[in-house]
XYZ file of C-alpha atoms in Angstrom:
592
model
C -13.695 -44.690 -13.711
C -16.650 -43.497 -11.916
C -16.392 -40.034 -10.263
C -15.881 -39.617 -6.370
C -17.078 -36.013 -5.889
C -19.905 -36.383 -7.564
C -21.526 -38.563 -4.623
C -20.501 -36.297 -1.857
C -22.940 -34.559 -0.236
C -21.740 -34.080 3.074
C -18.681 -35.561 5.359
C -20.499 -38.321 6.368
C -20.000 -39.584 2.440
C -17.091 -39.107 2.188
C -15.915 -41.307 5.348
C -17.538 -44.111 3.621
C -14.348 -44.098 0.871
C -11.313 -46.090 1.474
C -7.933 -44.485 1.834
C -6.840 -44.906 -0.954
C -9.455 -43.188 -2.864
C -8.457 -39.835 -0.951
C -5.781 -39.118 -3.400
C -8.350 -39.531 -6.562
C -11.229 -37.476 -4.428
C -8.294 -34.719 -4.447
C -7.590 -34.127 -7.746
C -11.254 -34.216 -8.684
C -12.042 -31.341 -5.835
C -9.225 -29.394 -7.167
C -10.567 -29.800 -11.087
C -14.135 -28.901 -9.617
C -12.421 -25.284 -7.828
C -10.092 -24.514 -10.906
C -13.717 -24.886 -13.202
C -15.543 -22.791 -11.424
C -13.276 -19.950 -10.068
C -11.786 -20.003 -13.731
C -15.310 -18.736 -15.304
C -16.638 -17.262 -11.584
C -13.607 -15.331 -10.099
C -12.560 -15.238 -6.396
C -9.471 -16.870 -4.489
C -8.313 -19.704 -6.119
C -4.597 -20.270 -4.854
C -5.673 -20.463 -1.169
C -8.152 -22.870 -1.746
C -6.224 -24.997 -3.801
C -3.024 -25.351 -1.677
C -5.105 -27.194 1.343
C -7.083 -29.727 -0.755
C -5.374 -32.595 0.656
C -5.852 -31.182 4.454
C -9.414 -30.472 4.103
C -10.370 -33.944 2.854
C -8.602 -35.626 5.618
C -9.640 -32.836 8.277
C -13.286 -33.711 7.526
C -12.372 -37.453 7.056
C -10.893 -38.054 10.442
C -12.904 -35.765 12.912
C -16.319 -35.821 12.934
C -17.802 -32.321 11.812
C -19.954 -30.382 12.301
C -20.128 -31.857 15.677
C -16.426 -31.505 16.082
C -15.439 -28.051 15.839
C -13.454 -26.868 12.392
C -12.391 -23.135 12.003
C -10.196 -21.716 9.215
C -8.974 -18.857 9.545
C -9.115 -15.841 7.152
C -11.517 -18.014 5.137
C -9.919 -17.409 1.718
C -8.976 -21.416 1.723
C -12.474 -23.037 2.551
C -13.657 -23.429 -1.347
C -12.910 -27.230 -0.722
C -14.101 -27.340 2.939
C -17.986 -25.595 1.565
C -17.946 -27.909 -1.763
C -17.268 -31.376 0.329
C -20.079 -29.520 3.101
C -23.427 -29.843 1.264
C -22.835 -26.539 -1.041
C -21.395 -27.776 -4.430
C -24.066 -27.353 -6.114
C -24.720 -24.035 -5.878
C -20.674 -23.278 -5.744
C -20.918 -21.333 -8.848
C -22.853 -18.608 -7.498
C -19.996 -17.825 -4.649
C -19.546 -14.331 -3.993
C -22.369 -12.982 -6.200
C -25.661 -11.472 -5.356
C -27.735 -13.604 -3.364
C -25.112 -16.933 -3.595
C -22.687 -18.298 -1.087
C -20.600 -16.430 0.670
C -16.356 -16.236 -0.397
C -15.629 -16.763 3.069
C -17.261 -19.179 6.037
C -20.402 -17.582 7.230
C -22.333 -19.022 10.637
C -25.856 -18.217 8.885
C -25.114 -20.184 6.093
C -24.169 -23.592 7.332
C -23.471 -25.778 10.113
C -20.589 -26.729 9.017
C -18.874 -22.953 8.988
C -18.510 -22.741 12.791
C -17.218 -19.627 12.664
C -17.603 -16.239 10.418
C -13.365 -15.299 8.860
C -12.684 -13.022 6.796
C -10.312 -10.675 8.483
C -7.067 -13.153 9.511
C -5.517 -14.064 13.307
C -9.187 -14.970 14.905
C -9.386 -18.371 14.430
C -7.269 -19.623 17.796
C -8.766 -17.543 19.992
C -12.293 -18.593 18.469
C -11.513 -22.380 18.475
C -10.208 -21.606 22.447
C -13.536 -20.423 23.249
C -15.012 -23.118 22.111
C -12.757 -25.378 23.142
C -12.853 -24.151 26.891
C -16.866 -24.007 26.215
C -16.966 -27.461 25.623
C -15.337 -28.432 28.979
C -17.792 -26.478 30.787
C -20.758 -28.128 29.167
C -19.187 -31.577 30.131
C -18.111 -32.467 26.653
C -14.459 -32.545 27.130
C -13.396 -35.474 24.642
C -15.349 -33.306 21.773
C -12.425 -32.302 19.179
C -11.216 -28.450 18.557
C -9.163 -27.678 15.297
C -8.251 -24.437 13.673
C -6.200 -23.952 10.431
C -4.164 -20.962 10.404
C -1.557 -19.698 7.484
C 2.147 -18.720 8.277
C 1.565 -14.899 7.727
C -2.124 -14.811 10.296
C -0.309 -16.996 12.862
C 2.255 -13.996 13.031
C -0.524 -11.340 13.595
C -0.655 -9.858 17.113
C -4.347 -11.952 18.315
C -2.792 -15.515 16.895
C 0.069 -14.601 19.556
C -2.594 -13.933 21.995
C -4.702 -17.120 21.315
C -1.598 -19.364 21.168
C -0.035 -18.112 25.204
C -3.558 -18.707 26.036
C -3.775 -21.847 24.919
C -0.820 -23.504 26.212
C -2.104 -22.809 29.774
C -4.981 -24.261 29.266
C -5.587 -28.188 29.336
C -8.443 -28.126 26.773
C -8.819 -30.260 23.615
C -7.501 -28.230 21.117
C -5.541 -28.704 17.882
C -4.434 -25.860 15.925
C -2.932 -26.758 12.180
C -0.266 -24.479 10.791
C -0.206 -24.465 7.321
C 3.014 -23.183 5.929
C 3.207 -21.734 2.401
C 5.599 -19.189 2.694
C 2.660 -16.625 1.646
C -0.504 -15.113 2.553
C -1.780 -12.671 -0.181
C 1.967 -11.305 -0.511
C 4.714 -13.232 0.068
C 5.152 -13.889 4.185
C 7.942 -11.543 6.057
C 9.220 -11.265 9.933
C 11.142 -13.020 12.196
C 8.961 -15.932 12.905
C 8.742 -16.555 8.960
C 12.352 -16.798 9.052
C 12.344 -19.106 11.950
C 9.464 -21.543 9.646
C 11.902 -21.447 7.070
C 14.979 -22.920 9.652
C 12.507 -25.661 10.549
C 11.596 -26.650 7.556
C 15.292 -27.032 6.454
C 16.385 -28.330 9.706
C 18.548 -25.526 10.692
C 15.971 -24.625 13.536
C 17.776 -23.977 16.887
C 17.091 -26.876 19.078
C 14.511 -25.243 20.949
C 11.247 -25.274 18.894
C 8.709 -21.795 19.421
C 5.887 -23.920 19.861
C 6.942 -26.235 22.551
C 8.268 -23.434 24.436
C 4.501 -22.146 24.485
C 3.547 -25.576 25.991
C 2.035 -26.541 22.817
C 2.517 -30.680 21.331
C 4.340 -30.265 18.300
C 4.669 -32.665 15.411
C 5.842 -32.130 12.097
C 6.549 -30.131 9.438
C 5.038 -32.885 7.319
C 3.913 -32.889 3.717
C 0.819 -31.384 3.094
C -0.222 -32.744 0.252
C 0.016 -36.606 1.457
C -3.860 -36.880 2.065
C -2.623 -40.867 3.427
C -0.316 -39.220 5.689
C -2.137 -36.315 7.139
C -4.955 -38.620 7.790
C -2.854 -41.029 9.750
C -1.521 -38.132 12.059
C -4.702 -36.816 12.074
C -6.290 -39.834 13.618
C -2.794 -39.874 16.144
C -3.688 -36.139 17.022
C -7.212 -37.191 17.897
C -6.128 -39.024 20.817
C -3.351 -36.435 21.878
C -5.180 -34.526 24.818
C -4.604 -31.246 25.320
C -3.396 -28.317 23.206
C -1.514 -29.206 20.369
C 0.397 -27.838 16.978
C 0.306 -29.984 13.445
C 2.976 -28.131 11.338
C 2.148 -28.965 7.262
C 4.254 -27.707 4.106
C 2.021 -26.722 1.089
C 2.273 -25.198 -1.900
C -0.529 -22.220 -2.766
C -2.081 -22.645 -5.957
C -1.106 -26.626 -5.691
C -2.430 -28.588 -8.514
C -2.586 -25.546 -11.431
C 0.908 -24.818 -12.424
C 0.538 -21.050 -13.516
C -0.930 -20.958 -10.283
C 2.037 -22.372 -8.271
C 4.774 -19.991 -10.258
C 2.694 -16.489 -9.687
C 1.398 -17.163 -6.274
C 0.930 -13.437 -5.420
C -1.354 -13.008 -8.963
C -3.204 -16.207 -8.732
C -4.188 -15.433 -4.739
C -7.454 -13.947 -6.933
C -6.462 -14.232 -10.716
C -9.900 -13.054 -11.818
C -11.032 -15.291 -15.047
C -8.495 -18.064 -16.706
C -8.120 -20.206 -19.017
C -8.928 -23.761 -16.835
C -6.404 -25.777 -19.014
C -3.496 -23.435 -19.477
C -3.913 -21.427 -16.266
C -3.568 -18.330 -18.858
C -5.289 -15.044 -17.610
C -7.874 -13.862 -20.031
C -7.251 -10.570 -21.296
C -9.665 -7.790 -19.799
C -10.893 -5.164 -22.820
C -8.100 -2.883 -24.198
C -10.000 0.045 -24.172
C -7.948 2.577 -21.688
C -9.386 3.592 -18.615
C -8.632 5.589 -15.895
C -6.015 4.300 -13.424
C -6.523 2.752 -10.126
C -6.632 4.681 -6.967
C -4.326 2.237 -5.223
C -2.056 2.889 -8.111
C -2.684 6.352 -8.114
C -1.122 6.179 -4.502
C 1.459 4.204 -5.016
C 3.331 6.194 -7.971
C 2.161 9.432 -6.384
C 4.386 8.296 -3.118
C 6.957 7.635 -5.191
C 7.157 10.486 -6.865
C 7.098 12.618 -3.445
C 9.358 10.272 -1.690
C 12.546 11.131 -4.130
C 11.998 15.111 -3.430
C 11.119 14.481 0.555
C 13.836 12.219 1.610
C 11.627 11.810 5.098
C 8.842 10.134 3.398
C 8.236 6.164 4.194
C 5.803 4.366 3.549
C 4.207 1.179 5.838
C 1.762 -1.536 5.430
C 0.438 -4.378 7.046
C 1.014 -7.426 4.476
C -0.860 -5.475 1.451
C 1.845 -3.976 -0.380
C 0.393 -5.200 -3.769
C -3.119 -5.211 -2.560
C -2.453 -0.983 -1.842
C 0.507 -0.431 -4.293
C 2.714 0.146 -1.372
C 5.077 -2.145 -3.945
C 6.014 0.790 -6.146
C 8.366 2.169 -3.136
C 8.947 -1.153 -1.820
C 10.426 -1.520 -5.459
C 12.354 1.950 -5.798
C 13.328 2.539 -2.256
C 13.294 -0.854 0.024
C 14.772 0.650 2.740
C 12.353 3.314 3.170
C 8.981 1.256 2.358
C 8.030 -1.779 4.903
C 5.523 -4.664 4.956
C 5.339 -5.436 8.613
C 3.099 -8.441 8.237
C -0.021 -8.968 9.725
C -0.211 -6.368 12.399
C -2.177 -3.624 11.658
C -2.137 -2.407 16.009
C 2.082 -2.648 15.395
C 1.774 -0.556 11.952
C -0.055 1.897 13.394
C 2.208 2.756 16.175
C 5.348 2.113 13.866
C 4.110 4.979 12.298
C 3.586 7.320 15.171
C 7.139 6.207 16.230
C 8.639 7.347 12.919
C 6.540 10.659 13.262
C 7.890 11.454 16.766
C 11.391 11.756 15.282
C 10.564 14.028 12.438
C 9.661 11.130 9.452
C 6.728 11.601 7.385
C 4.878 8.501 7.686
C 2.249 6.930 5.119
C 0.427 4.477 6.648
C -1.368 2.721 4.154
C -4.031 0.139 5.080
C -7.506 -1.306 4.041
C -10.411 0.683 5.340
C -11.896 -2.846 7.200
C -8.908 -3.547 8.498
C -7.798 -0.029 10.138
C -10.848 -0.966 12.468
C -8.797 -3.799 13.830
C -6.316 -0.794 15.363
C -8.810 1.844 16.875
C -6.902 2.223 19.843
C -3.409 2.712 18.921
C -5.261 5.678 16.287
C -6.584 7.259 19.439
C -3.835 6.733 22.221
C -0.807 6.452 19.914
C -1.531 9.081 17.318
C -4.413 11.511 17.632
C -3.976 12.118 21.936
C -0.458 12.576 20.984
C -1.476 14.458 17.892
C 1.335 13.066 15.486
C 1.541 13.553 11.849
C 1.082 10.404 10.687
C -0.643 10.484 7.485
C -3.419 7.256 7.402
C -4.016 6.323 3.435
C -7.676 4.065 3.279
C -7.655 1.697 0.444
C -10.632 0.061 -0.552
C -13.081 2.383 1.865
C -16.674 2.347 0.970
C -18.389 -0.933 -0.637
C -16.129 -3.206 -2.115
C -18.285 -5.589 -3.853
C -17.488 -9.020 -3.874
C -15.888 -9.740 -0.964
C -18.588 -8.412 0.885
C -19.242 -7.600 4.521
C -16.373 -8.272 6.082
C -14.309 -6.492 3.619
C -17.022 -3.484 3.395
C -14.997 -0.433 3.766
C -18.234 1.750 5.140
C -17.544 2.255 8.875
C -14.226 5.076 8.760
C -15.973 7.873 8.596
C -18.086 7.659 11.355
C -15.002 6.094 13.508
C -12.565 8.732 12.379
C -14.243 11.793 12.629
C -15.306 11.742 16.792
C -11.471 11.560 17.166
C -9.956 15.296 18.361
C -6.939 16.201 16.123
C -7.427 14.123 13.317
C -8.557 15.362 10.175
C -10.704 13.195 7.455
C -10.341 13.566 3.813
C -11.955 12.083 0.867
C -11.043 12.965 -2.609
C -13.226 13.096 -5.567
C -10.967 12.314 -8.032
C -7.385 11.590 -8.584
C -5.845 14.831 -9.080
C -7.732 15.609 -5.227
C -5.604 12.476 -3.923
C -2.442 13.334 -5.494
C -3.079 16.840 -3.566
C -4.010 16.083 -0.228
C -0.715 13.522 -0.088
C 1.410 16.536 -1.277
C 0.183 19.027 0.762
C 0.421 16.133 4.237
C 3.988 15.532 3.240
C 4.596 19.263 3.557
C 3.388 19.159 6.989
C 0.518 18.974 9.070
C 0.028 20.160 13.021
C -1.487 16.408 13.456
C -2.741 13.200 12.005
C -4.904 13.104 8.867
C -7.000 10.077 6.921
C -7.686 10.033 3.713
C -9.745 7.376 2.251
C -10.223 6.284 -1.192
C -12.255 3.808 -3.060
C -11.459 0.283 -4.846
C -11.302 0.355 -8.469
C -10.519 2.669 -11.190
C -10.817 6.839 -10.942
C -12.356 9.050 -13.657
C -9.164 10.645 -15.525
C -6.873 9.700 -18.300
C -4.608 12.486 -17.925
C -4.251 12.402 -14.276
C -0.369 13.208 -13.484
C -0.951 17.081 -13.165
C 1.371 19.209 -11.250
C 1.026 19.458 -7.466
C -1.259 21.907 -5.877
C -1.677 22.144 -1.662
C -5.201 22.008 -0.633
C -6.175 24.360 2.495
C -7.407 22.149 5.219
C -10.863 22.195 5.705
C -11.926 23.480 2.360
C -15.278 22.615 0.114
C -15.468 23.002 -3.724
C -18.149 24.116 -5.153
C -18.749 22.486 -8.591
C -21.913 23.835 -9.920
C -24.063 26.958 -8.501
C -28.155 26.304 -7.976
C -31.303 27.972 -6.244
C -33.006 25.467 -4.715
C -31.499 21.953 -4.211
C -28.356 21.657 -2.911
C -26.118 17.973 -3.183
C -23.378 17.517 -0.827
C -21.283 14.609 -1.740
C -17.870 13.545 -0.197
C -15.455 11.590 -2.237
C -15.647 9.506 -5.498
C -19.620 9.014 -5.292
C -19.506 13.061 -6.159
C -18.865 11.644 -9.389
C -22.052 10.073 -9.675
C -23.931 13.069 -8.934
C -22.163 14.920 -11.538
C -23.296 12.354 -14.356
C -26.639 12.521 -12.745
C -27.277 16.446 -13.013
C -26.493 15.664 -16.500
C -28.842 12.927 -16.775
C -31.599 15.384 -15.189
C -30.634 18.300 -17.294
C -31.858 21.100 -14.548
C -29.273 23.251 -14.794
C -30.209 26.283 -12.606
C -32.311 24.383 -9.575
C -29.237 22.441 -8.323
C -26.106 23.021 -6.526
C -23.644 20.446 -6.741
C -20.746 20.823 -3.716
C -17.777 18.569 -3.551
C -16.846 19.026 0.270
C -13.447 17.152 0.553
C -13.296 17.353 4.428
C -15.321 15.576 6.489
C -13.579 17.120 9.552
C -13.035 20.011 9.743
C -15.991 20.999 7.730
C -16.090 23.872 5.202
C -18.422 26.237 8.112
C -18.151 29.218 5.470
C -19.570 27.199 2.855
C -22.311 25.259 4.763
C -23.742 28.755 6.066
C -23.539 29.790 2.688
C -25.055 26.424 1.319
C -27.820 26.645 4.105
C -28.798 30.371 3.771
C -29.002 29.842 -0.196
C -30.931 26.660 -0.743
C -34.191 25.190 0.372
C -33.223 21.551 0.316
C -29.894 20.034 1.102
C -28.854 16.350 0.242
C -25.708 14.794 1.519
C -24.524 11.224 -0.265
C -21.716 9.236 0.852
C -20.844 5.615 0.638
C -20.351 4.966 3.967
C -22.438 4.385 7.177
C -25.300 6.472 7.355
C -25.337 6.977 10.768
C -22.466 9.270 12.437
C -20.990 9.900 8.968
C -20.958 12.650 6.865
C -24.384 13.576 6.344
C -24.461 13.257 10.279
C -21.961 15.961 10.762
C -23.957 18.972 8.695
C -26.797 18.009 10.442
C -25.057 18.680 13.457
C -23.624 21.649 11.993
C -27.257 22.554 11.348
C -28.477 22.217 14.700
C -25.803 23.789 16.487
C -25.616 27.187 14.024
C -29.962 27.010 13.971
C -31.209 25.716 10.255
C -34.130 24.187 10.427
C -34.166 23.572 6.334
C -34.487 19.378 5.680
C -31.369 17.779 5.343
C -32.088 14.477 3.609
C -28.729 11.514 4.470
C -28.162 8.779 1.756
C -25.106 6.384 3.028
C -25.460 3.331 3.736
C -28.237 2.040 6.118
C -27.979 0.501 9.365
C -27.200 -3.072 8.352
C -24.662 -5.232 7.599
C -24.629 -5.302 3.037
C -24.333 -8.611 1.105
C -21.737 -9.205 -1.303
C -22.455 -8.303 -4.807
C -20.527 -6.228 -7.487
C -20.290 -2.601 -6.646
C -23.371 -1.293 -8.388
C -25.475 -4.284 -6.629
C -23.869 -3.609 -3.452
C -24.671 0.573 -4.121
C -28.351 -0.576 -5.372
C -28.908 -2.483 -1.832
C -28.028 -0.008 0.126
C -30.146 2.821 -1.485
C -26.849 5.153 -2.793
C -26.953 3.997 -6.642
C -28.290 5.893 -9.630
C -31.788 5.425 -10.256
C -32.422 5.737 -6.480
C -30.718 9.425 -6.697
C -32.037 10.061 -9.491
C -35.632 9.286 -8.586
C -35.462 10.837 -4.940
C -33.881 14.381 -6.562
C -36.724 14.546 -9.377
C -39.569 14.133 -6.781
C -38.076 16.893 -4.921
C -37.346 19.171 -8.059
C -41.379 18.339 -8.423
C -41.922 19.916 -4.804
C -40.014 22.836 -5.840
C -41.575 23.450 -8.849
């Protein structure tokens, strides 16, 4: 039998097959996703789960010139392949390939840039009401949105807009249950009536003036293309409500939905995991955390611990395991964790709000009014801050620094190593006058033996790790690392001073002065945003206390960085080794 996929190159292919072909065109794009991500990495259960829906999505309506958004972007592998990009699908997420997520720049077919969920109503809205203003109001309007976005804060916002307005608009809930964890809250519990029937009789979305129709199966590609083509002539705002099943079509997939969100490499026939090298390394940060916060929680019985639909992601699950009623996934809302948090604080818990560096920007506010003006304790825990590598800008953890530290009362934190992270959460828990951040990479630490005993950190305090005479390198956090293998590498070991400064407010004054009085050249490296981060604040420290000594900044630049592994990502933005290392021996040369 001759092969479908192979002669789609765009949409406008794929309308010329029958109906009946749909179902074989499925379970070729699926093979195609489960080749590549099997040998390539990146989300695969997502993807997989709306197969069906994409084909008839792009079958039915007539894209690019109708408007298609999905929403967190994890589950448009199908939607780029059937859009002019399977060709080059294996280099996805890699250095100088396709993006994981849709991407404006990339094609005319990704109308809109997701990678953070809960934007994709709102967008399609805009568009939608955009449309009507440019005279085009039969032009068609569809976002797909998951169970767990749809319950985010800004989905609420878009849908109350929406069903005031009269604009062509349809958005497409598909219901899995899960996100990247499984799906929690109230209006997942409500999902669940209506897909058993036990629903009151007054349905959420037709209360928000919204036409509903469904739940229907979503993996009838006949059937979704029939009420598809109904829909189509439905004006106004309207609700399709599918049933899938994540990792659909793989059947390792379907049983360990939470693993197989991003399974890394697999075997494409068995679905088996391949085994990652046996050699033992250091452990996680995230996991670090997570056992650390266990550990304090059963001695300080006014420890909990929140996060915003990552609790495997951040390792959150260790307490969530040990002690559910004092750990909490609150979905995704990271505006309501936030001020959870400073809620629990007011009445004397000790909150650990744990969330992803990228996606604490999404609740700036509620850090300013609802924590720092107040100046609660609530103690902020940054997964995945700096450059996270494949995932790429949108997941880029490189901006906290810089947004943290103009904030009065709060205090930011970066530790080294693990033994510094396991310290700064002990001495938080014992009590601080206000809020603190502390903000950790992805990916493994640097020691085996990790689990030492508890010692409190003074707020505000440097380290210094090696004494010099003329070059001085200020790092802040696990990058300090990097310099330490690279003093080795240059094997000075009198000219340079190597400082581990911990605090990037309040900053170590004592040791600056001494730092700026001793030393002819000073170097700060961080991996985040090179402007208003750290290197920023001892150059205001500088100015205001009168050094005039050159204080050269590597962070990252002023631009948005691709996706790439970690060391790519670190080698475009001018922070990896052999840029370091080059820039400190050229000024060792001056010196000399």
């Amino acid at each position: 039998m001759k092969k479908l996929l192979t002669h789609i190159e765009s949409p406008k292919d794929l309308r010329k097959l029958s109906l009946d072909e749909l179902p074989k065109l499925a379970q070729e794009l699926r093979e195609f996703i489960i080749d590549i991500v099997s040998t390539k990495e990146g989300h695969l259960g997502a993807s997989l789960g709306v197969v069906e829906l994409t084909i008839a999505l792009h079958y039915v309506f007539d894209t690019p010139n109708d408007k298609l958004i999905w929403d967190v972007g994890h589950q448009a592998y199908g939607h780029k392949i059937l859009t002019g990009r399977k060709e080059i699908f294996d280099t996805n997420r890699q250095l100088g390939g396709i993006s994981g997520f849709p991407k404006r720049s990339e094609s005319e077919y990704d109308d809109f840039g997701t990678g953070h969920s809960s934007t994709a109503i709102s967008a399609i809205l805009g568009m939608a009401m955009a449309s009507k203003l440019n005279g085009k109001p039969s032009k068609q309007h569809i976002a797909v949105v998951g169970d767990a976005s749809i319950a985010s804060g800004m989905a609420f916002e878009g849908l109350n807009h929406l069903g005031v307005t009269n604009v062509n608009a349809l958005v497409v809930l598909n219901d899995n249950a899960i996100g990247i964890d499984p799906s929690v809250g109230a209006l997942k519990k409500y999902l669940t009536n209506v897909k058993k029937g036990t629903a009151k009789d007054e349905n959420i979305f037709e209360c928000l003036n919204l036409k509903y129709s469904g739940p229907m199966d979503g993996h009838d590609v006949i059937g979704l293309v029939q009420e598809l083509q109904r829909l189509k002539n439905v004006e106004g705002p309207k609700l399709l409500h599918i049933i899938t099943t994540k990792g659909k079509g793989l059947k390792k997939a379907e049983e360990d939905q939470v693993v197989y969100h991003a399974p890394g490499k697999f075997d494409k026939t068995t679905g088996e995991r391949l085994k990652k090298s046996q050699e033992i390394q250091p452990p996680k940060y995230q996991d670090v955390f997570g056992l650390t916060l266990v550990e304090l929680a059963e001695k300080n019985n006014k420890i909990v611990g929140i996060t915003p639909a990552m609790p495997t992601g951040s390792s959150l699950k260790y307490m969530m395991e040990k002690m559910p009623d004092r750990a909490f996934d609150v979905g995704i809302a990271e505006q309501h964790a936030v001020t959870l948090s400073a809620g629990m604080a007011t009445q004397g818990l000790v909150p650990f709000c744990n969330i992803y560096s990228t996606f604490l920007q999404r609740a700036y506010d509620q850090i300013i009014h609802d924590v720092a003006l107040q100046n609660l304790p609530v103690i902020f825990c940054l997964d995945r801050a700096g450059l996270v590598g494949q995932d790429g800008p949108t997941h880029h953890g490189v901006f906290d620094m810089a947004y943290l530290r103009c904030i009065p009362n709060l205090t930011v934190f970066a530790p080294m190593n693990e033994m510094e992270l396991r310290n700064i959460m002990y001495t938080a828990q014992m009590g601080l006058d206000g809020p603190i951040a502390i903000r950790y990479p992805r990916g493994h630490g640097v020691t085996l033996e990790w689990k030492t005993s508890f010692e409190s950190i003074e707020i505000g305090t440097a380290h210094c790790l090696k004494e010099g005479t003329q070059v001085a390198i200020l790092s802040i956090g696990h990058i300090g690392n990097e310099i330490t293998r690279l003093l080795k590498a240059l094997n000075d070991p009198d000219t340079i001073g190597h400082y581990d400064m911990r605090f990037v407010k309040p900053l170590d004054k004592k040791m600056l002065h001494t730092i700026f009085k001793q030393y002819s050249h000073i170097i700060t490296v961080e991996d985040g945003c090179e402007m208003g981060g750290f290197g920023s604040a001892v150059l205001e420290f500088a100015n205001s206390e009168g050094y005039s000594k050159p204080v050269k900044i590597f962070g990252i630049p002023d631009k948005f960085v691709a996706q790439g592994t970690i060391p790519e990502t670190h080698q475009l933005a001018g922070i990896d080794f052999d840029t370091l290392h080059s820039y400190i021996k050229s000024t060792l040369n001056q010196c000399d």
